[in-house]
mmCIF file of C-alpha atoms in Angstrom:
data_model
loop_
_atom_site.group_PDB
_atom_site.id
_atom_site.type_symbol
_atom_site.label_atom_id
_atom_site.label_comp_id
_atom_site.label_asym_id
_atom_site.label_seq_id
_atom_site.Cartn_x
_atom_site.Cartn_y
_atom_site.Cartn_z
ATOM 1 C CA UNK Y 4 -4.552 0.343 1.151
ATOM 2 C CA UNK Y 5 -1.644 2.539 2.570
ATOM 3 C CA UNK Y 6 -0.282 0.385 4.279
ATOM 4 C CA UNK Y 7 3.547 -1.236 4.011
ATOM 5 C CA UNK Y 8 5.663 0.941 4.679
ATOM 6 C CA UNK Y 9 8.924 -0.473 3.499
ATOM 7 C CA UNK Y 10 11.050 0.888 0.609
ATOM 8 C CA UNK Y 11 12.323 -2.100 -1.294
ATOM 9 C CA UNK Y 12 16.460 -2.836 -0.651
ATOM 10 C CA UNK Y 13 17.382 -4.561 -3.879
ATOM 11 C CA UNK Y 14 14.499 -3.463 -6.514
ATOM 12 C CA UNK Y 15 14.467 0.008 -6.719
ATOM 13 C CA UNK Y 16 15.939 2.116 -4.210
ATOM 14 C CA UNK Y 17 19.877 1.535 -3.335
ATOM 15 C CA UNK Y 18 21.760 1.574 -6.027
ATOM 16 C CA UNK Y 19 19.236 -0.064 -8.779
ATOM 17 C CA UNK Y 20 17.970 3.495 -10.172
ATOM 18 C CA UNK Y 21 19.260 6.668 -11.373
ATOM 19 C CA UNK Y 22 18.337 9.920 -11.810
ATOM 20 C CA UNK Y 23 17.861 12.727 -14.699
ATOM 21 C CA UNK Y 24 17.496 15.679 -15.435
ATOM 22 C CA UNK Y 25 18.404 15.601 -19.359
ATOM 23 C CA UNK Y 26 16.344 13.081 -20.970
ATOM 24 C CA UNK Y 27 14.495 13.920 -23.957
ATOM 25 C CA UNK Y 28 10.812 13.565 -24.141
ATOM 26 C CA UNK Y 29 9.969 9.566 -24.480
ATOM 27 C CA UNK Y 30 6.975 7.811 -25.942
ATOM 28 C CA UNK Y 31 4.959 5.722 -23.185
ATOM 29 C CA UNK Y 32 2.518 3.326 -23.308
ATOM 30 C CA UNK Y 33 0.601 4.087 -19.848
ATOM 31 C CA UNK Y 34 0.821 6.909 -17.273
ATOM 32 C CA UNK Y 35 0.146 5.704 -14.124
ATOM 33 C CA UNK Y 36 -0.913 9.108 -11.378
ATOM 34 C CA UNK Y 37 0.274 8.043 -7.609
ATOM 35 C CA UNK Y 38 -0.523 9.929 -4.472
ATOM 36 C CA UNK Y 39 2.158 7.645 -2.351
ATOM 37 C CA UNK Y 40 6.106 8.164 -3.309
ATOM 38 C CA UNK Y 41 7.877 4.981 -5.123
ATOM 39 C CA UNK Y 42 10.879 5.144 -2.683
ATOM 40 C CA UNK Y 43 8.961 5.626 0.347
ATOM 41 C CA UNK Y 44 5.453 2.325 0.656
ATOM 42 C CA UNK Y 45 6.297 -1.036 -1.484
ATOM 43 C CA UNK Y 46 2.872 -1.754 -1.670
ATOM 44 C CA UNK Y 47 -0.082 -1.897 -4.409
ATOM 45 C CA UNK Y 48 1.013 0.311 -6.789
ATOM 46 C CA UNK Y 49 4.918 -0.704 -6.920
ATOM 47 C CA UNK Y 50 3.773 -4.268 -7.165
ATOM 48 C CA UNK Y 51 1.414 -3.820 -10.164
ATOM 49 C CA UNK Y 52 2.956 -1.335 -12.174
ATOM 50 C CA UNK Y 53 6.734 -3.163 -11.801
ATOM 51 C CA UNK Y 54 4.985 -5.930 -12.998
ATOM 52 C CA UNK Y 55 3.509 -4.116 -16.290
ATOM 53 C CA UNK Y 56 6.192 -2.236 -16.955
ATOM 54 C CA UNK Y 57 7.643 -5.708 -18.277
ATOM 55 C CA UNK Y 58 5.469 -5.359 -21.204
ATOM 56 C CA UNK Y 59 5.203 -1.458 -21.585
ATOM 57 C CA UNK Y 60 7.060 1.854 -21.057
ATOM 58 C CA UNK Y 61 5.800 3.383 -18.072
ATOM 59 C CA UNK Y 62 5.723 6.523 -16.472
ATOM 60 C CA UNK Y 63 4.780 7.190 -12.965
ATOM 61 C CA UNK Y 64 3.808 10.473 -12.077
ATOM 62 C CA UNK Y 65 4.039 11.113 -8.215
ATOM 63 C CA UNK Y 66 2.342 14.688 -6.542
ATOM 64 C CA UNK Y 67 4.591 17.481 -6.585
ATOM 65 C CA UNK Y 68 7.756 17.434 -4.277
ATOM 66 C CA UNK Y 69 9.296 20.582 -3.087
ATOM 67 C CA UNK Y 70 11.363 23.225 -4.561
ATOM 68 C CA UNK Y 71 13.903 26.095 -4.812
ATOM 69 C CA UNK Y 72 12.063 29.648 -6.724
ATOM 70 C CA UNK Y 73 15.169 28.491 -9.458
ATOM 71 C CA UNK Y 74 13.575 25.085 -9.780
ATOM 72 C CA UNK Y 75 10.475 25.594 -10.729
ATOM 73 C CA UNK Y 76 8.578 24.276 -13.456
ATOM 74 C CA UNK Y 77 11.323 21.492 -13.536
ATOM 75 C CA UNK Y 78 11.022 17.785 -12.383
ATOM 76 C CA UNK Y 79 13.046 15.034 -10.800
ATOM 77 C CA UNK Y 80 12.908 12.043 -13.670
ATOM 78 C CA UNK Y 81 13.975 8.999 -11.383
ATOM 79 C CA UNK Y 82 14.992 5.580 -13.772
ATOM 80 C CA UNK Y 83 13.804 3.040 -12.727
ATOM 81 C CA UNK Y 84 14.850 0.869 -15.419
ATOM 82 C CA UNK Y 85 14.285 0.959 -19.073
ATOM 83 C CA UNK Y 86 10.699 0.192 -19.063
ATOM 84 C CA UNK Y 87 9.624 2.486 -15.626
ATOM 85 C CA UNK Y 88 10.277 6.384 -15.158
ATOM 86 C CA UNK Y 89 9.214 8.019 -12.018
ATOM 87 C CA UNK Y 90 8.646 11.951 -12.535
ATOM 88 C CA UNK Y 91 8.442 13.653 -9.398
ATOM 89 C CA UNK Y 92 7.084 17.551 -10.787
ATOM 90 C CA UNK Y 93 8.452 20.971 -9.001
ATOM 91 C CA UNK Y 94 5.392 22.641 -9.376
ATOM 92 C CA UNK Y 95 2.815 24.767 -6.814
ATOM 93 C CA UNK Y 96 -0.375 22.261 -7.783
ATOM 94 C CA UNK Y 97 -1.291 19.443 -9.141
ATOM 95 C CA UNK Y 98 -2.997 21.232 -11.941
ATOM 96 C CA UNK Y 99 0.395 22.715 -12.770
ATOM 97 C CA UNK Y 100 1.539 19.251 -13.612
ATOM 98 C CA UNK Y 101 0.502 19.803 -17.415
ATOM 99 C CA UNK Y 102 2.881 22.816 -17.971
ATOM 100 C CA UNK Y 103 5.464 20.450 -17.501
ATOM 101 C CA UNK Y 104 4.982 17.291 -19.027
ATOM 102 C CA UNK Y 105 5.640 18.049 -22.697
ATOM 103 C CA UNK Y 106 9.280 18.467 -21.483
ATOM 104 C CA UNK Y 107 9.442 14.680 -20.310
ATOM 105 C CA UNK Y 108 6.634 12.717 -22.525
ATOM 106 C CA UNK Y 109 6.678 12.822 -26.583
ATOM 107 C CA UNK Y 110 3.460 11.224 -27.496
ATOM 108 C CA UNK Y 111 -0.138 13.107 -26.160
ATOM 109 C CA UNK Y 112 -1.837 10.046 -27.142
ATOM 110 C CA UNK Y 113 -0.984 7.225 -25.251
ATOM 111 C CA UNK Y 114 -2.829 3.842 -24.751
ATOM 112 C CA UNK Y 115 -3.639 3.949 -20.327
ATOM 113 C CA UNK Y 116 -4.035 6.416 -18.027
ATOM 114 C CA UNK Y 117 -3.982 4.591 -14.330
ATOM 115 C CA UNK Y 118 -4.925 6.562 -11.720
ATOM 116 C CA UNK Y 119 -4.301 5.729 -7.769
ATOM 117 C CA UNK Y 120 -5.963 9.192 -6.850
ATOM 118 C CA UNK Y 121 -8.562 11.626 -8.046
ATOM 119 C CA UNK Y 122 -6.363 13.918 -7.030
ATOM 120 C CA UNK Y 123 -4.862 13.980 -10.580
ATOM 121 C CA UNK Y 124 -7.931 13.934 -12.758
ATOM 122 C CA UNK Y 125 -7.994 17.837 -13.725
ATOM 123 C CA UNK Y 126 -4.352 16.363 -15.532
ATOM 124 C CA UNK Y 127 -7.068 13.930 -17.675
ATOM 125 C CA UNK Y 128 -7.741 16.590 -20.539
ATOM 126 C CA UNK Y 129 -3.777 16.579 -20.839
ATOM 127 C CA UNK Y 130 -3.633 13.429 -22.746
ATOM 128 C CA UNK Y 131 -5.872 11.366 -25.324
ATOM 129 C CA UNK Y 132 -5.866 8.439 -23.502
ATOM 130 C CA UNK Y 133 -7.439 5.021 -25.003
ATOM 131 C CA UNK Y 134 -8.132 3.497 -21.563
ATOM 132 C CA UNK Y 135 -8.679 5.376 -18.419
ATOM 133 C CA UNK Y 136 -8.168 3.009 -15.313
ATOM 134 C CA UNK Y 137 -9.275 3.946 -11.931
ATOM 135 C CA UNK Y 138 -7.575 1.627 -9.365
ATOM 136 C CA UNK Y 139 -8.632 2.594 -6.302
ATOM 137 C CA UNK Y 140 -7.353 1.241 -3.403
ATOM 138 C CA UNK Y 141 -8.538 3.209 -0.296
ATOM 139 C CA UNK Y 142 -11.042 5.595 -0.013
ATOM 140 C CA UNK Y 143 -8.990 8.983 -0.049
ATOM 141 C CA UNK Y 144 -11.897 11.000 0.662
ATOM 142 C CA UNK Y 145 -12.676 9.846 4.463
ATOM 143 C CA UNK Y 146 -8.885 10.130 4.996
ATOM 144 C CA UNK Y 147 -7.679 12.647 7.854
ATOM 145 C CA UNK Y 148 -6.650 15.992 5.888
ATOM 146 C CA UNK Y 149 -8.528 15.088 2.768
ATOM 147 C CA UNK Y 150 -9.911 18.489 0.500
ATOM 148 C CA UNK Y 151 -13.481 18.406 0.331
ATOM 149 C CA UNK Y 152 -12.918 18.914 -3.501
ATOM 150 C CA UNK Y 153 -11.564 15.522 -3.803
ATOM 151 C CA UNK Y 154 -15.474 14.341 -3.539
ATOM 152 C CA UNK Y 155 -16.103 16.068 -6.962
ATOM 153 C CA UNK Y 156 -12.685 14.854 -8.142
ATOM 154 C CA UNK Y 157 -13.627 11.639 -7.689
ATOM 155 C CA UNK Y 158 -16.942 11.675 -9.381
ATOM 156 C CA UNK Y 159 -15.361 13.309 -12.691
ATOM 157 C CA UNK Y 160 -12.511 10.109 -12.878
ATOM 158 C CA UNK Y 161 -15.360 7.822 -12.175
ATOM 159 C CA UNK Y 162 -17.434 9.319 -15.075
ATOM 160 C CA UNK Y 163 -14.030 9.756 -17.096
ATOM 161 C CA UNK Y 164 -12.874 6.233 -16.475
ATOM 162 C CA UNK Y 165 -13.743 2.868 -19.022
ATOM 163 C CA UNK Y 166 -12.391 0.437 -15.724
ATOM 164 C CA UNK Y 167 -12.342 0.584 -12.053
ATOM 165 C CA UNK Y 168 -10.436 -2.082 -10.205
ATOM 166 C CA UNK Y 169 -10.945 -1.612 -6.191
ATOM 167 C CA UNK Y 170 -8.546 -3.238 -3.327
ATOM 168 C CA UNK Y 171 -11.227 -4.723 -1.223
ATOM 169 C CA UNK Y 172 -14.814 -5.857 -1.055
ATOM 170 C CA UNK Y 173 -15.992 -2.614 0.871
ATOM 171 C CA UNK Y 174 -14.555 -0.878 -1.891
ATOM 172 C CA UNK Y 175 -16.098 -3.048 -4.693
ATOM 173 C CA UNK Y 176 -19.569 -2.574 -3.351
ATOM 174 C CA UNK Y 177 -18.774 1.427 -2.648
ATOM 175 C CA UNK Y 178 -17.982 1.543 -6.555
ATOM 176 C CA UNK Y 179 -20.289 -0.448 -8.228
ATOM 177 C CA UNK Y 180 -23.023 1.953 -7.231
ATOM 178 C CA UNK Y 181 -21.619 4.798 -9.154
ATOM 179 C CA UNK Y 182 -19.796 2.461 -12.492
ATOM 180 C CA UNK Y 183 -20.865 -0.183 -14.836
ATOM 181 C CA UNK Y 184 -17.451 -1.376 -15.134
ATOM 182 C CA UNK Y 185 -15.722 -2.521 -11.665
ATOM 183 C CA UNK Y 186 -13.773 -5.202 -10.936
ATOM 184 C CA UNK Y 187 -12.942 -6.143 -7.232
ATOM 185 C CA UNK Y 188 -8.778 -6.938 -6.797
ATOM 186 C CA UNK Y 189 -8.015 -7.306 -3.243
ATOM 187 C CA UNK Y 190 -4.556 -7.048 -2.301
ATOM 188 C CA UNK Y 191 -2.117 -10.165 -3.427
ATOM 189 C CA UNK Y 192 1.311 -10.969 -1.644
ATOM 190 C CA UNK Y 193 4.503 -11.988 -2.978
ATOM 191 C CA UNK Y 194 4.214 -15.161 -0.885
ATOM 192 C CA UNK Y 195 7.844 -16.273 -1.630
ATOM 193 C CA UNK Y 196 8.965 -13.048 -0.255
ATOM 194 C CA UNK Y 197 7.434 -13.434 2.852
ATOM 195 C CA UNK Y 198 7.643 -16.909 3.216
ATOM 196 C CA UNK Y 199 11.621 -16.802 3.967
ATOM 197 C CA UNK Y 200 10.443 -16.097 7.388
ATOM 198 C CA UNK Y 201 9.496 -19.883 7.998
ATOM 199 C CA UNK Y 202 13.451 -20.184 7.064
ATOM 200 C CA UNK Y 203 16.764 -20.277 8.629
ATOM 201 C CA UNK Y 204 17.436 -16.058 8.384
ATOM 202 C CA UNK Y 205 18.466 -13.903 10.850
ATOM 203 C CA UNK Y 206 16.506 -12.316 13.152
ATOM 204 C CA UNK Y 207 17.996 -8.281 13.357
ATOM 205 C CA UNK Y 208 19.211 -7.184 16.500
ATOM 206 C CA UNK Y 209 16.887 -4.808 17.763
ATOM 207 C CA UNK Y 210 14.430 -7.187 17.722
ATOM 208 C CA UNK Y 211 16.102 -10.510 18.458
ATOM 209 C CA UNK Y 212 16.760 -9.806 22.205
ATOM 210 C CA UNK Y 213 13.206 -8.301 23.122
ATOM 211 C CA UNK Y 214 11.158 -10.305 25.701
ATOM 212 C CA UNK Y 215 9.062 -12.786 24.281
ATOM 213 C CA UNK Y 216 6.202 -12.907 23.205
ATOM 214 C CA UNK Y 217 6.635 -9.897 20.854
ATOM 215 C CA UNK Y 218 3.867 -9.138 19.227
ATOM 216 C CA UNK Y 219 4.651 -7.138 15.974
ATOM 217 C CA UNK Y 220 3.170 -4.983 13.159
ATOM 218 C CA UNK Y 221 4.648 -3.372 10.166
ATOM 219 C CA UNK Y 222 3.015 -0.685 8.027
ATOM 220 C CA UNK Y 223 2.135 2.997 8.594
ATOM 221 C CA UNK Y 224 0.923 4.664 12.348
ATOM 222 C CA UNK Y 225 -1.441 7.224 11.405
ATOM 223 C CA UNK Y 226 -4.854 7.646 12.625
ATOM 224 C CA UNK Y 227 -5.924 4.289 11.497
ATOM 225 C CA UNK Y 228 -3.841 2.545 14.371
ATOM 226 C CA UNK Y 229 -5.886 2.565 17.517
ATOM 227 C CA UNK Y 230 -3.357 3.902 19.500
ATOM 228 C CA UNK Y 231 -5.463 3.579 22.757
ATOM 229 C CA UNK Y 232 -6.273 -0.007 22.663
ATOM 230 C CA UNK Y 233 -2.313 -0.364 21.535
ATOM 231 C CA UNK Y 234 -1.616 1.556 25.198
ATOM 232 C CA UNK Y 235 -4.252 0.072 27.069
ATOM 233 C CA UNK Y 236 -3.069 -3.463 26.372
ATOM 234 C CA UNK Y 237 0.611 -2.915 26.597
ATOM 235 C CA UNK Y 238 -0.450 -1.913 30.493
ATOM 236 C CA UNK Y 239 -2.078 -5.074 30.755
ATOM 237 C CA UNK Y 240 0.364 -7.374 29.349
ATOM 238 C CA UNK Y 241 4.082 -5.518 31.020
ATOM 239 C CA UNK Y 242 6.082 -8.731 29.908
ATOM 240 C CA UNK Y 243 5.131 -8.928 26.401
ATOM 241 C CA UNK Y 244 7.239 -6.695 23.965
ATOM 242 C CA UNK Y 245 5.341 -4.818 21.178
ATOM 243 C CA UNK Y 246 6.647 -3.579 18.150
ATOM 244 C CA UNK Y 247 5.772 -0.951 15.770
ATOM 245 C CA UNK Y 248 7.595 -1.094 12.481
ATOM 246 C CA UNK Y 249 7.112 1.944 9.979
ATOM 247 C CA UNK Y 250 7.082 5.475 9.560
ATOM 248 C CA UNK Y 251 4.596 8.201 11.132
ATOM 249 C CA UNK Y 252 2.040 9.973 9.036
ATOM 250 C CA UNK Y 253 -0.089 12.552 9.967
ATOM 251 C CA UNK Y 254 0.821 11.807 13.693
ATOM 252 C CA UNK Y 255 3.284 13.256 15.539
ATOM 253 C CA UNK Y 256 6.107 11.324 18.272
ATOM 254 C CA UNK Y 257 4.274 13.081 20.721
ATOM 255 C CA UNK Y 258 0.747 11.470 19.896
ATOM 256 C CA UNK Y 259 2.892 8.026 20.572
ATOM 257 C CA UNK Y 260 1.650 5.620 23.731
ATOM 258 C CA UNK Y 261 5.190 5.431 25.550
ATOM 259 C CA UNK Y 262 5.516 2.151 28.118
ATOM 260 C CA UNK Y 263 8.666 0.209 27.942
ATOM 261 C CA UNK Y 264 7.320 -2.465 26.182
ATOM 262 C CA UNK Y 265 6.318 -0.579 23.017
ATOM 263 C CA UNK Y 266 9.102 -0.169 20.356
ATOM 264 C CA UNK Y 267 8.964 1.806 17.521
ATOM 265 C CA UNK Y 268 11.675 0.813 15.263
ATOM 266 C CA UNK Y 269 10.922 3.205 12.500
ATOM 267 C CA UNK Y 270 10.948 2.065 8.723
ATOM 268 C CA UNK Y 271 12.828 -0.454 7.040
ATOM 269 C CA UNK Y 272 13.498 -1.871 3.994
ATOM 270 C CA UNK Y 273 10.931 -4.369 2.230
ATOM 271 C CA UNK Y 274 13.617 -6.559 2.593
ATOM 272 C CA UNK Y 275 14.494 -6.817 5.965
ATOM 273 C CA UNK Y 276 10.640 -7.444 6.186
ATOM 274 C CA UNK Y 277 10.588 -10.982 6.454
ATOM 275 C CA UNK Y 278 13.510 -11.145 9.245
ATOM 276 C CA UNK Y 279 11.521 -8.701 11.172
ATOM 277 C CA UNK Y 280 8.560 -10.971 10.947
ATOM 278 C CA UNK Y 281 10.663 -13.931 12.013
ATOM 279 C CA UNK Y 282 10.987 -12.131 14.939
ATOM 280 C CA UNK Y 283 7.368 -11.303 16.317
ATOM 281 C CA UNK Y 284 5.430 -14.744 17.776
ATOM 282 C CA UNK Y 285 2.446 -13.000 16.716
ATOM 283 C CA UNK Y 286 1.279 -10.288 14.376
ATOM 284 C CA UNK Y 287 -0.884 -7.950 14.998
ATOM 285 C CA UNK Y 288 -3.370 -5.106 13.189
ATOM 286 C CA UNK Y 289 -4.507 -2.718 15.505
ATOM 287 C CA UNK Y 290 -6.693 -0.463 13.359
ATOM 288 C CA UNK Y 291 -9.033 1.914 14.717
ATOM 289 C CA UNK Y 292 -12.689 1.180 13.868
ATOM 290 C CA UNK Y 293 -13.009 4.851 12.183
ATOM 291 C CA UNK Y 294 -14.072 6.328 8.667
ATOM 292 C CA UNK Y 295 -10.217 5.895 7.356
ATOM 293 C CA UNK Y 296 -10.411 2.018 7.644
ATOM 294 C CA UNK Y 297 -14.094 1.760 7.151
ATOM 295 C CA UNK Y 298 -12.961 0.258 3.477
ATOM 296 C CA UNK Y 299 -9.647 -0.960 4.100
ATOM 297 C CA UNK Y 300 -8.363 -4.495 3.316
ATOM 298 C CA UNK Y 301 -5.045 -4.631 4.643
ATOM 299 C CA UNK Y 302 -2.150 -6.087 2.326
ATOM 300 C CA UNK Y 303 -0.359 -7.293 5.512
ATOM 301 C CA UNK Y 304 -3.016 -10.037 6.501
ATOM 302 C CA UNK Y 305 -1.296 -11.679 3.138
ATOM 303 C CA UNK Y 306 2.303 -11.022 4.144
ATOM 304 C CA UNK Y 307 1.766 -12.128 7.819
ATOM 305 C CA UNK Y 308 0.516 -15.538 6.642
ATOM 306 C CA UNK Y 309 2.967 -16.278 4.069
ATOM 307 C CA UNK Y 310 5.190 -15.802 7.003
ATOM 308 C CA UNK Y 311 3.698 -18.446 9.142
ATOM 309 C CA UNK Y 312 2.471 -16.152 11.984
ATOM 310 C CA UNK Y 313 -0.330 -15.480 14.351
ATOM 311 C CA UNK Y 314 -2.861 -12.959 13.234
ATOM 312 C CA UNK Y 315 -4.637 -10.688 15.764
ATOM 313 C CA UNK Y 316 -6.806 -7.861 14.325
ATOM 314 C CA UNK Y 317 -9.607 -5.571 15.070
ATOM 315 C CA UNK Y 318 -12.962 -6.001 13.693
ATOM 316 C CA UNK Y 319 -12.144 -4.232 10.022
ATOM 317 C CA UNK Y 320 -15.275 -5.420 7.749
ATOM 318 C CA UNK Y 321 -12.919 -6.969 4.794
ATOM 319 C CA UNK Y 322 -10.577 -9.026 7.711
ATOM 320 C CA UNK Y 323 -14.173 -10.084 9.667
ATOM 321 C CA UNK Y 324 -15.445 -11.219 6.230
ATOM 322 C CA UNK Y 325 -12.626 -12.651 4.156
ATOM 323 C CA UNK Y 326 -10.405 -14.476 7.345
ATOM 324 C CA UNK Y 327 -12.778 -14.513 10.219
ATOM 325 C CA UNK Y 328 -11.962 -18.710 10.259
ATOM 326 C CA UNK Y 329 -8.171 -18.222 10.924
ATOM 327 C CA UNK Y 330 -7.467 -14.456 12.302
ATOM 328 C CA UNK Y 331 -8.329 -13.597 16.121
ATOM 329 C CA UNK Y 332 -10.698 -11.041 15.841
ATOM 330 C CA UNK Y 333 -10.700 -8.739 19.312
ATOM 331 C CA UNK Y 334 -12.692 -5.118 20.233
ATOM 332 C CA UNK Y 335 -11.249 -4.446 23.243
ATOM 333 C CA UNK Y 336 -8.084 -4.363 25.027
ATOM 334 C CA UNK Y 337 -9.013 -7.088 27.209
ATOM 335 C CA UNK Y 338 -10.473 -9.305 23.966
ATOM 336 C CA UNK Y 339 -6.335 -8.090 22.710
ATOM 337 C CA UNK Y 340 -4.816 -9.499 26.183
ATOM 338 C CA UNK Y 341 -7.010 -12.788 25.887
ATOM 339 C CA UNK Y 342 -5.780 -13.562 22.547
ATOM 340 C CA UNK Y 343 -2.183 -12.750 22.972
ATOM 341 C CA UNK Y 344 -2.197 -15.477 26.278
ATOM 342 C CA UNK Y 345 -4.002 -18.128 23.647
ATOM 343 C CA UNK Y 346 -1.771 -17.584 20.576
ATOM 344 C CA UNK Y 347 1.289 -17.791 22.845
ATOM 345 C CA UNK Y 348 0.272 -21.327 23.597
ATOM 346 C CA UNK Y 349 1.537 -23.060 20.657
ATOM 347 C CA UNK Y 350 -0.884 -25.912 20.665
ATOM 348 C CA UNK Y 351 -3.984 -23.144 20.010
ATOM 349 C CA UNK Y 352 -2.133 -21.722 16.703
ATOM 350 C CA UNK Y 353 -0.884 -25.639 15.505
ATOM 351 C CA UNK Y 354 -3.649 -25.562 12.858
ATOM 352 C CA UNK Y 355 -3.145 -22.086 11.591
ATOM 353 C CA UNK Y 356 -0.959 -22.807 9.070
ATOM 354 C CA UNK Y 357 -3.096 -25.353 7.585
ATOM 355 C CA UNK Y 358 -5.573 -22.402 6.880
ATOM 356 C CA UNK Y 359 -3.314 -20.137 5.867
ATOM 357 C CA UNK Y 360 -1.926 -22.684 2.786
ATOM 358 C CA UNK Y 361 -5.327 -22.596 1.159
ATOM 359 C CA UNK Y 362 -5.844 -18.940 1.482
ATOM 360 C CA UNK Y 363 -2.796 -17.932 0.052
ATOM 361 C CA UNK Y 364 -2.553 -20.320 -3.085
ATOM 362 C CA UNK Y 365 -5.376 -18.447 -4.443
ATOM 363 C CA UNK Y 366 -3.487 -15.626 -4.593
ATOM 364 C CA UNK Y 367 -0.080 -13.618 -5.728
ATOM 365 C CA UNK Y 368 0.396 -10.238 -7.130
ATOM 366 C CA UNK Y 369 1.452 -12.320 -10.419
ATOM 367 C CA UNK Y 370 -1.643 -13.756 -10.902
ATOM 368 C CA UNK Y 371 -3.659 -10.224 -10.227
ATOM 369 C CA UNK Y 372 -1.335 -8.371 -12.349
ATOM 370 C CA UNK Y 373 -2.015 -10.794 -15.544
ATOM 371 C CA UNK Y 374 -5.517 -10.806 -15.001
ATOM 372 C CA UNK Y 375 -6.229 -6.899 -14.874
ATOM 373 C CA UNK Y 376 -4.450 -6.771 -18.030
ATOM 374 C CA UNK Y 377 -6.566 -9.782 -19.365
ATOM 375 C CA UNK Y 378 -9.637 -7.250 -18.704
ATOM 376 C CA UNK Y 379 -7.933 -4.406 -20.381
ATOM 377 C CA UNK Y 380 -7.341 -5.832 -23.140
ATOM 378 C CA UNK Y 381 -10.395 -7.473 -23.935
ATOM 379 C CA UNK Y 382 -12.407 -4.418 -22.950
ATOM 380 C CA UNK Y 383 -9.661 -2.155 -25.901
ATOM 381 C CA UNK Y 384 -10.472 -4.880 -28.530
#
């Protein structure tokens, strides 16, 4: 899901990448089609497809970025490394894509086409692709803003595609309905990552002198954070700090709850992450109960137990389902103020941990990443 909103410090977007505008055309092995920019959510996509690109050339093909009338029909060709190009196309529509690509790729016929949107599937008939992979992650179409066309987009990549993976449960049994082939992946976590929370690092200083408890989330505000319950219970609760860590989408500052116990911190890196997290006594995931989460299955429930903390969330279907046993499940503001008071009392959240260990060693985005290929190779024998 769309979720983290962190760029990541040392992996890809300081000084570990360079840009071109004079490469030749290149042979790749898969072209992977992303509706969310590399540099701006380390989430789903950056975790699989970094972890591929170890054993194939990749190129990542974002939706077009803006432009000067001289620049068109040009691209921005970000290297990654070697093994991962990014191409972010100056062009007026998606469509347009396909009048530039012969400048950047060599070979028409290459092995994968993964798509993260359906967005891109008029680009399909631009290649002869072996495998077609549909890994869908959130259902675009009930998203705020989304074309109505997008529906019939959808339905052409499903027919087009040999495998569909899906992010969640919801999703899995959305999918299965309309493909032979599906293959539910719910979000992994780098648990090691996360993890160096429970450590001796620092807490940052915007955060380190709020009054406790501070109660903390991290990913994108858009209109799946219910902003209302966030206000309501920030009223309630005037001496506990909340903190909203990530960029705005779809939402303007104005659209904001302001109290003096809400901060918005804006984004950071993925990895100042875990010293954020060190600093909140409990996390939270105040998502509206709407049509945008209605097949959600938030990456951060993973991250915010590797860390060792707290878990409130509202009732989404894959959290009530999958972590019901160890995450505080509240509708209401007052359900929110009655859970904060309970976590805060350390001997209520002792056991936590003990839940979270068994949870999380069933999963890591190593293990996910290695097994989707498993499938995609068997299935191209």
């Amino acid at each position: 899901m769309q979720t983290n909103v962190h760029t990541p410090k040392n992996k890809v977007t300081e000084c570990n990448f360079s840009t071109s505008s004079n490469e030749p055309p290149q042979n790749y092995d898969m072209v992977v089609f992303c509706h969310l920019r590399w540099q701006f959510v380390y989430q789903r996509p950056q975790h699989l497809i970094s972890r591929m690109s170890k054993n194939m050339k990749v190129l990542l093909i974002e939706e077009p970025i803006a432009f000067d009338s001289h620049q068109e029909n040009t691209a921005n060709l970000i290297i990654i490394n070697n093994n991962l190009h990014v191409l972010q196309p100056r062009v007026k529509s998606i469509e347009d894509i396909a009048t530039i690509l012969p400048q950047y790729i060599k070979n028409k016929n290459v092995t994968t086409g993964w798509f993260y949107s359906a967005s891109f599937s008029p680009l399909i008939e631009s290649f002869e692709f072996e495998t077609i992979i549909y890994d869908c992650m959130d259902e675009l179409t009930l998203f705020k803003g989304a074309p109505e066309h997008l529906i019939h987009q959808e339905k052409y990549l499903m027919a087009n595609a040999h495998i569909v993976f899906t992010g969640g449960k919801s999703l899995y049994e959305s999918k299965k309905q309309n493909h032979s082939n599906v293959y539910c992946f719910p979000s992994s976590v780098d648990e090691t990552h996360f993890a160096q929370a429970l450590n001796g690092i620092e807490i940052p200083a915007d955060i380190a002198n709020l009054q406790s408890p501070v109660v903390g989330y991290f990913g994108v505000i858009d209109e799946r954070i219910d902003l209302k319950l966030l206000h309501e219970t920030a009223l309630k609760l005037p001496k506990v700090s909340f903190v909203m860590i990530g960029p705005l989408a779809k939402i303007d500052q104005a659209d904001l709850p302001k109290e003096e116990n809400i901060h918005y911190l804006g984004m950071r890196s993925y990895n100042e992450l875990p010293n954020y997290i060190k600093g909140f006594d409990i996390a939270m995931m105040p998502f509206a109960i709407n049509d945008a989460t209605k097949y959600i299955s938030p990456t951060k429930t993973l991250e915010y137990m590797a860390a060792g903390k707290p878990i409130i969330s509202t009732k989404i279907t894959d959290v009530v389902r999958d972590y019901s046993n160890c995450v505080s499940l509240i509708e209401t503001a007052e359900d929110f103020c009655d859970a904060i008071t309970l976590l805060f009392d350390k001997r209520a959240s002792a056991l936590i941990p003990l839940k979270y260990t068994e949870i999380l060693k069933n999963t890591s985005w190593d293990s996910t990443a290695a097994r989707m290929q498993e499938i995609i190779k068997e299935f191209s024998k």
